[in-house]
């Protein structure tokens, strides 16, 4: 068993948010905005080394990038984590013993919404439930993809024009029954609006899913994935390489939705994190 040293970690969570305005001038270097909170991204300094350290949270590899001569891990924190919880980051460096870093999870409150609806509109038929279960297993497998890649394009662009919802993490209760929290950002746009790759990557999966309808999933390397759902048209094929801003489909209302919009999710180490952290600030409405 490798000898392990432990040290507590105080993260500079929110440092980027508190920085003076001048610091925010170069979005490509400050994205993602880091915040060690449920649904957030923690940035953990791993120090200087010739070779990239390899880091894990549980059984999942974590994204590690070099910045200014030092290595940093970017860790997606599950929405299900509680404030005050500690995540354990296992770090393996070439030629030295494994180390465990503790990552304290801060607080972020997400909204809840209680809805009363006729049971028939939320209860799935036996067939739909079976389909959903199959698709859930497949999606979980796709989202666990970890592709080695030296430079991961972390800064993203909004994949479709339109106003963004702030409903990431929103937990809905239908007739008192809790549903999974909302794992993405909804962008309001009419059917047919082009959807582009938020950043450069490879098409990992396309398909028609029960809840998410026409769906494209991109692999940006080292467990950073983006997902585009409810598409009316898919203009991408598995394994295809796409540049940032390259069209991959069109906005639609496929799957379980009440109207056309783009659902946009971002995953890190299999965890859905707030896509807004990867995007430049939304232009102020006028
Ligand atoms: Zn959505």
GROMACS .gro file of C-alpha atoms and ligand atoms in nm:
model
  287
    1UNK     CA    1   0.000   0.000   0.000
    2UNK     CA    2   0.144   0.340  -0.089
    3UNK     CA    3   0.229   0.565   0.197
    4UNK     CA    4  -0.012   0.851   0.204
    5UNK     CA    5   0.025   1.194   0.347
    6UNK     CA    6  -0.278   1.406   0.411
    7UNK     CA    7  -0.315   1.774   0.427
    8UNK     CA    8  -0.611   1.996   0.443
    9UNK     CA    9  -0.678   2.227   0.165
   10UNK     CA   10  -0.810   2.576   0.170
   11UNK     CA   11  -0.927   2.662  -0.173
   12UNK     CA   12  -0.925   3.001  -0.326
   13UNK     CA   13  -1.289   2.944  -0.410
   14UNK     CA   14  -1.449   3.246  -0.559
   15UNK     CA   15  -1.118   3.427  -0.592
   16UNK     CA   16  -1.186   3.482  -0.959
   17UNK     CA   17  -1.528   3.622  -0.877
   18UNK     CA   18  -1.387   3.866  -0.622
   19UNK     CA   19  -1.102   3.981  -0.841
   20UNK     CA   20  -1.115   4.339  -0.960
   21UNK     CA   21  -1.287   4.396  -1.291
   22UNK     CA   22  -0.954   4.434  -1.473
   23UNK     CA   23  -0.875   4.070  -1.400
   24UNK     CA   24  -1.182   3.949  -1.582
   25UNK     CA   25  -1.063   4.104  -1.908
   26UNK     CA   26  -0.914   3.782  -2.047
   27UNK     CA   27  -1.193   3.522  -2.025
   28UNK     CA   28  -0.993   3.244  -2.189
   29UNK     CA   29  -0.757   3.234  -1.890
   30UNK     CA   30  -1.018   3.271  -1.615
   31UNK     CA   31  -1.272   3.017  -1.740
   32UNK     CA   32  -1.401   2.809  -1.582
   33UNK     CA   33  -1.481   3.036  -1.289
   34UNK     CA   34  -1.395   2.819  -0.994
   35UNK     CA   35  -1.611   2.760  -0.691
   36UNK     CA   36  -1.579   2.468  -0.452
   37UNK     CA   37  -1.954   2.420  -0.413
   38UNK     CA   38  -2.204   2.151  -0.517
   39UNK     CA   39  -2.232   2.173  -0.896
   40UNK     CA   40  -1.915   2.382  -0.909
   41UNK     CA   41  -1.558   2.331  -1.024
   42UNK     CA   42  -1.268   2.329  -0.778
   43UNK     CA   43  -0.920   2.422  -0.895
   44UNK     CA   44  -0.652   2.249  -0.692
   45UNK     CA   45  -0.284   2.339  -0.718
   46UNK     CA   46  -0.070   2.027  -0.761
   47UNK     CA   47   0.266   2.204  -0.796
   48UNK     CA   48   0.545   2.197  -1.050
   49UNK     CA   49   0.669   1.873  -1.202
   50UNK     CA   50   0.811   1.749  -1.527
   51UNK     CA   51   0.532   1.498  -1.581
   52UNK     CA   52   0.161   1.557  -1.531
   53UNK     CA   53   0.035   1.416  -1.201
   54UNK     CA   54  -0.257   1.175  -1.227
   55UNK     CA   55  -0.551   1.257  -1.000
   56UNK     CA   56  -0.865   1.067  -0.903
   57UNK     CA   57  -1.183   1.132  -0.708
   58UNK     CA   58  -1.314   0.790  -0.610
   59UNK     CA   59  -1.290   0.577  -0.923
   60UNK     CA   60  -1.296   0.871  -1.164
   61UNK     CA   61  -0.994   1.040  -1.321
   62UNK     CA   62  -0.981   1.416  -1.285
   63UNK     CA   63  -0.877   1.677  -1.541
   64UNK     CA   64  -0.519   1.804  -1.486
   65UNK     CA   65  -0.378   2.101  -1.678
   66UNK     CA   66  -0.053   2.294  -1.669
   67UNK     CA   67  -0.076   2.668  -1.612
   68UNK     CA   68   0.231   2.888  -1.583
   69UNK     CA   69   0.467   2.602  -1.501
   70UNK     CA   70   0.240   2.440  -1.240
   71UNK     CA   71  -0.018   2.164  -1.256
   72UNK     CA   72  -0.377   2.216  -1.149
   73UNK     CA   73  -0.662   1.971  -1.108
   74UNK     CA   74  -1.010   2.084  -1.209
   75UNK     CA   75  -1.257   1.882  -1.006
   76UNK     CA   76  -1.630   1.867  -1.075
   77UNK     CA   77  -1.825   1.861  -0.749
   78UNK     CA   78  -2.152   1.663  -0.751
   79UNK     CA   79  -2.477   1.854  -0.699
   80UNK     CA   80  -2.558   1.592  -0.436
   81UNK     CA   81  -2.264   1.693  -0.211
   82UNK     CA   82  -2.351   1.875   0.108
   83UNK     CA   83  -2.185   2.196   0.224
   84UNK     CA   84  -1.907   2.107   0.468
   85UNK     CA   85  -1.847   1.766   0.309
   86UNK     CA   86  -1.492   1.669   0.217
   87UNK     CA   87  -1.395   1.523  -0.118
   88UNK     CA   88  -1.076   1.320  -0.131
   89UNK     CA   89  -0.850   1.385  -0.426
   90UNK     CA   90  -0.591   1.110  -0.481
   91UNK     CA   91  -0.280   1.245  -0.649
   92UNK     CA   92  -0.014   1.023  -0.803
   93UNK     CA   93   0.311   1.188  -0.905
   94UNK     CA   94   0.588   1.015  -1.097
   95UNK     CA   95   0.849   0.881  -0.855
   96UNK     CA   96   0.672   0.968  -0.530
   97UNK     CA   97   0.412   0.823  -0.295
   98UNK     CA   98   0.043   0.883  -0.358
   99UNK     CA   99  -0.104   1.175  -0.172
  100UNK     CA  100  -0.459   1.246  -0.062
  101UNK     CA  101  -0.578   1.604  -0.065
  102UNK     CA  102  -0.897   1.698   0.112
  103UNK     CA  103  -1.127   1.933  -0.064
  104UNK     CA  104  -1.387   2.112   0.145
  105UNK     CA  105  -1.721   2.171  -0.021
  106UNK     CA  106  -1.868   2.514   0.037
  107UNK     CA  107  -2.233   2.613   0.032
  108UNK     CA  108  -2.448   2.699  -0.265
  109UNK     CA  109  -2.823   2.699  -0.241
  110UNK     CA  110  -3.030   2.588  -0.536
  111UNK     CA  111  -3.397   2.664  -0.582
  112UNK     CA  112  -3.674   2.412  -0.533
  113UNK     CA  113  -4.010   2.410  -0.703
  114UNK     CA  114  -4.325   2.226  -0.601
  115UNK     CA  115  -4.572   2.138  -0.873
  116UNK     CA  116  -4.909   1.965  -0.855
  117UNK     CA  117  -4.990   1.786  -1.180
  118UNK     CA  118  -5.221   1.504  -1.290
  119UNK     CA  119  -5.035   1.178  -1.208
  120UNK     CA  120  -5.075   1.054  -1.565
  121UNK     CA  121  -4.845   1.332  -1.689
  122UNK     CA  122  -4.550   1.230  -1.469
  123UNK     CA  123  -4.590   0.854  -1.430
  124UNK     CA  124  -4.419   0.664  -1.709
  125UNK     CA  125  -4.575   0.363  -1.877
  126UNK     CA  126  -4.399   0.029  -1.831
  127UNK     CA  127  -4.251   0.053  -2.181
  128UNK     CA  128  -4.130   0.412  -2.135
  129UNK     CA  129  -3.979   0.326  -1.798
  130UNK     CA  130  -3.793   0.030  -1.949
  131UNK     CA  131  -3.664   0.252  -2.231
  132UNK     CA  132  -3.559   0.522  -1.983
  133UNK     CA  133  -3.369   0.268  -1.770
  134UNK     CA  134  -3.181   0.137  -2.077
  135UNK     CA  135  -3.093   0.487  -2.189
  136UNK     CA  136  -2.985   0.594  -1.842
  137UNK     CA  137  -2.736   0.307  -1.828
  138UNK     CA  138  -2.602   0.392  -2.173
  139UNK     CA  139  -2.568   0.763  -2.093
  140UNK     CA  140  -2.388   0.687  -1.767
  141UNK     CA  141  -2.139   0.480  -1.966
  142UNK     CA  142  -2.088   0.756  -2.225
  143UNK     CA  143  -2.044   1.022  -1.957
  144UNK     CA  144  -1.775   0.815  -1.783
  145UNK     CA  145  -1.551   0.858  -2.091
  146UNK     CA  146  -1.201   0.978  -2.009
  147UNK     CA  147  -0.976   1.052  -2.306
  148UNK     CA  148  -0.615   1.151  -2.249
  149UNK     CA  149  -0.545   1.492  -2.397
  150UNK     CA  150  -0.261   1.730  -2.317
  151UNK     CA  151  -0.445   2.058  -2.365
  152UNK     CA  152  -0.815   2.073  -2.289
  153UNK     CA  153  -1.005   2.379  -2.422
  154UNK     CA  154  -1.174   2.484  -2.097
  155UNK     CA  155  -1.319   2.818  -2.204
  156UNK     CA  156  -1.653   2.778  -2.383
  157UNK     CA  157  -1.887   2.989  -2.588
  158UNK     CA  158  -2.265   2.989  -2.561
  159UNK     CA  159  -2.377   2.715  -2.804
  160UNK     CA  160  -2.688   2.901  -2.927
  161UNK     CA  161  -2.805   3.261  -2.912
  162UNK     CA  162  -3.083   3.328  -2.661
  163UNK     CA  163  -3.138   3.409  -2.298
  164UNK     CA  164  -3.004   3.164  -2.043
  165UNK     CA  165  -3.205   3.014  -1.763
  166UNK     CA  166  -3.043   3.005  -1.423
  167UNK     CA  167  -3.216   2.677  -1.347
  168UNK     CA  168  -2.903   2.462  -1.310
  169UNK     CA  169  -2.948   2.264  -0.988
  170UNK     CA  170  -3.320   2.342  -0.960
  171UNK     CA  171  -3.496   2.057  -0.780
  172UNK     CA  172  -3.854   1.992  -0.878
  173UNK     CA  173  -4.114   1.809  -0.675
  174UNK     CA  174  -4.406   1.665  -0.865
  175UNK     CA  175  -4.697   1.592  -0.631
  176UNK     CA  176  -4.450   1.590  -0.342
  177UNK     CA  177  -4.212   1.347  -0.513
  178UNK     CA  178  -3.855   1.466  -0.561
  179UNK     CA  179  -3.704   1.448  -0.911
  180UNK     CA  180  -3.338   1.461  -1.007
  181UNK     CA  181  -3.211   1.820  -1.005
  182UNK     CA  182  -3.182   2.001  -1.336
  183UNK     CA  183  -2.833   1.922  -1.466
  184UNK     CA  184  -2.794   2.192  -1.728
  185UNK     CA  185  -2.873   2.535  -1.858
  186UNK     CA  186  -3.174   2.598  -2.081
  187UNK     CA  187  -3.127   2.850  -2.360
  188UNK     CA  188  -3.444   2.995  -2.509
  189UNK     CA  189  -3.433   2.982  -2.890
  190UNK     CA  190  -3.680   2.894  -3.165
  191UNK     CA  191  -3.678   2.561  -3.346
  192UNK     CA  192  -3.419   2.559  -3.625
  193UNK     CA  193  -3.169   2.792  -3.453
  194UNK     CA  194  -2.818   2.656  -3.523
  195UNK     CA  195  -2.642   2.491  -3.228
  196UNK     CA  196  -2.261   2.503  -3.227
  197UNK     CA  197  -1.990   2.322  -3.035
  198UNK     CA  198  -1.921   2.518  -2.714
  199UNK     CA  199  -1.552   2.435  -2.750
  200UNK     CA  200  -1.336   2.209  -2.967
  201UNK     CA  201  -1.383   1.836  -2.932
  202UNK     CA  202  -1.484   1.505  -3.078
  203UNK     CA  203  -1.839   1.378  -3.123
  204UNK     CA  204  -1.878   1.104  -2.864
  205UNK     CA  205  -2.242   1.011  -2.910
  206UNK     CA  206  -2.555   1.115  -3.094
  207UNK     CA  207  -2.902   0.971  -3.045
  208UNK     CA  208  -3.269   1.011  -2.975
  209UNK     CA  209  -3.340   0.974  -2.605
  210UNK     CA  210  -3.671   0.955  -2.420
  211UNK     CA  211  -3.615   1.261  -2.201
  212UNK     CA  212  -3.349   1.457  -2.388
  213UNK     CA  213  -3.472   1.388  -2.744
  214UNK     CA  214  -3.220   1.454  -3.022
  215UNK     CA  215  -2.890   1.465  -2.837
  216UNK     CA  216  -2.523   1.527  -2.918
  217UNK     CA  217  -2.244   1.465  -2.667
  218UNK     CA  218  -1.895   1.606  -2.728
  219UNK     CA  219  -1.571   1.489  -2.569
  220UNK     CA  220  -1.325   1.774  -2.504
  221UNK     CA  221  -1.064   1.555  -2.338
  222UNK     CA  222  -0.986   1.440  -1.982
  223UNK     CA  223  -1.347   1.388  -1.882
  224UNK     CA  224  -1.471   1.730  -1.992
  225UNK     CA  225  -1.789   1.667  -2.194
  226UNK     CA  226  -2.072   1.883  -2.321
  227UNK     CA  227  -2.426   1.771  -2.403
  228UNK     CA  228  -2.685   1.937  -2.628
  229UNK     CA  229  -3.045   1.814  -2.603
  230UNK     CA  230  -3.394   1.845  -2.756
  231UNK     CA  231  -3.241   1.902  -3.102
  232UNK     CA  232  -3.473   1.902  -3.404
  233UNK     CA  233  -3.181   1.810  -3.626
  234UNK     CA  234  -2.842   1.650  -3.562
  235UNK     CA  235  -2.562   1.761  -3.796
  236UNK     CA  236  -2.277   1.560  -3.645
  237UNK     CA  237  -2.155   1.203  -3.653
  238UNK     CA  238  -1.982   0.996  -3.388
  239UNK     CA  239  -1.600   1.029  -3.397
  240UNK     CA  240  -1.617   1.352  -3.601
  241UNK     CA  241  -1.378   1.625  -3.483
  242UNK     CA  242  -1.542   1.963  -3.432
  243UNK     CA  243  -1.392   2.307  -3.389
  244UNK     CA  244  -1.527   2.554  -3.135
  245UNK     CA  245  -1.829   2.722  -3.293
  246UNK     CA  246  -1.882   2.454  -3.556
  247UNK     CA  247  -2.252   2.367  -3.615
  248UNK     CA  248  -2.362   2.031  -3.470
  249UNK     CA  249  -2.742   2.056  -3.491
  250UNK     CA  250  -3.052   2.272  -3.457
  251UNK     CA  251  -3.267   2.376  -3.164
  252UNK     CA  252  -3.590   2.181  -3.126
  253UNK     CA  253  -3.849   2.047  -2.885
  254UNK     CA  254  -3.777   1.673  -2.904
  255UNK     CA  255  -3.794   1.449  -2.597
  256UNK     CA  256  -3.993   1.544  -2.289
  257UNK     CA  257  -4.027   1.920  -2.317
  258UNK     CA  258  -4.300   2.181  -2.319
  259UNK     CA  259  -4.146   2.401  -2.589
  260UNK     CA  260  -3.838   2.455  -2.807
  261UNK     CA  261  -3.512   2.536  -2.628
  262UNK     CA  262  -3.156   2.409  -2.606
  263UNK     CA  263  -3.064   2.212  -2.297
  264UNK     CA  264  -2.687   2.244  -2.249
  265UNK     CA  265  -2.495   2.039  -1.992
  266UNK     CA  266  -2.126   2.023  -1.902
  267UNK     CA  267  -1.965   1.723  -1.730
  268UNK     CA  268  -1.634   1.693  -1.548
  269UNK     CA  269  -1.521   1.362  -1.393
  270UNK     CA  270  -1.875   1.228  -1.470
  271UNK     CA  271  -2.033   1.509  -1.267
  272UNK     CA  272  -2.277   1.765  -1.413
  273UNK     CA  273  -2.138   2.109  -1.331
  274UNK     CA  274  -2.289   2.452  -1.388
  275UNK     CA  275  -2.233   2.538  -1.758
  276UNK     CA  276  -2.241   2.911  -1.672
  277UNK     CA  277  -1.897   2.868  -1.509
  278UNK     CA  278  -1.748   2.792  -1.852
  279UNK     CA  279  -1.914   3.077  -2.040
  280UNK     CA  280  -1.831   3.445  -2.058
  281UNK     CA  281  -2.088   3.652  -1.868
  282UNK     CA  282  -2.419   3.691  -2.044
  283UNK     CA  283  -2.443   4.029  -2.219
  284UNK     CA  284  -2.670   4.254  -2.013
  285UNK     CA  285  -3.027   4.273  -2.143
  286UNK     CA  286  -3.118   4.614  -2.278
  287LIG    ZN1  287  -3.297   2.157  -1.939
   0.00000   0.00000   0.00000
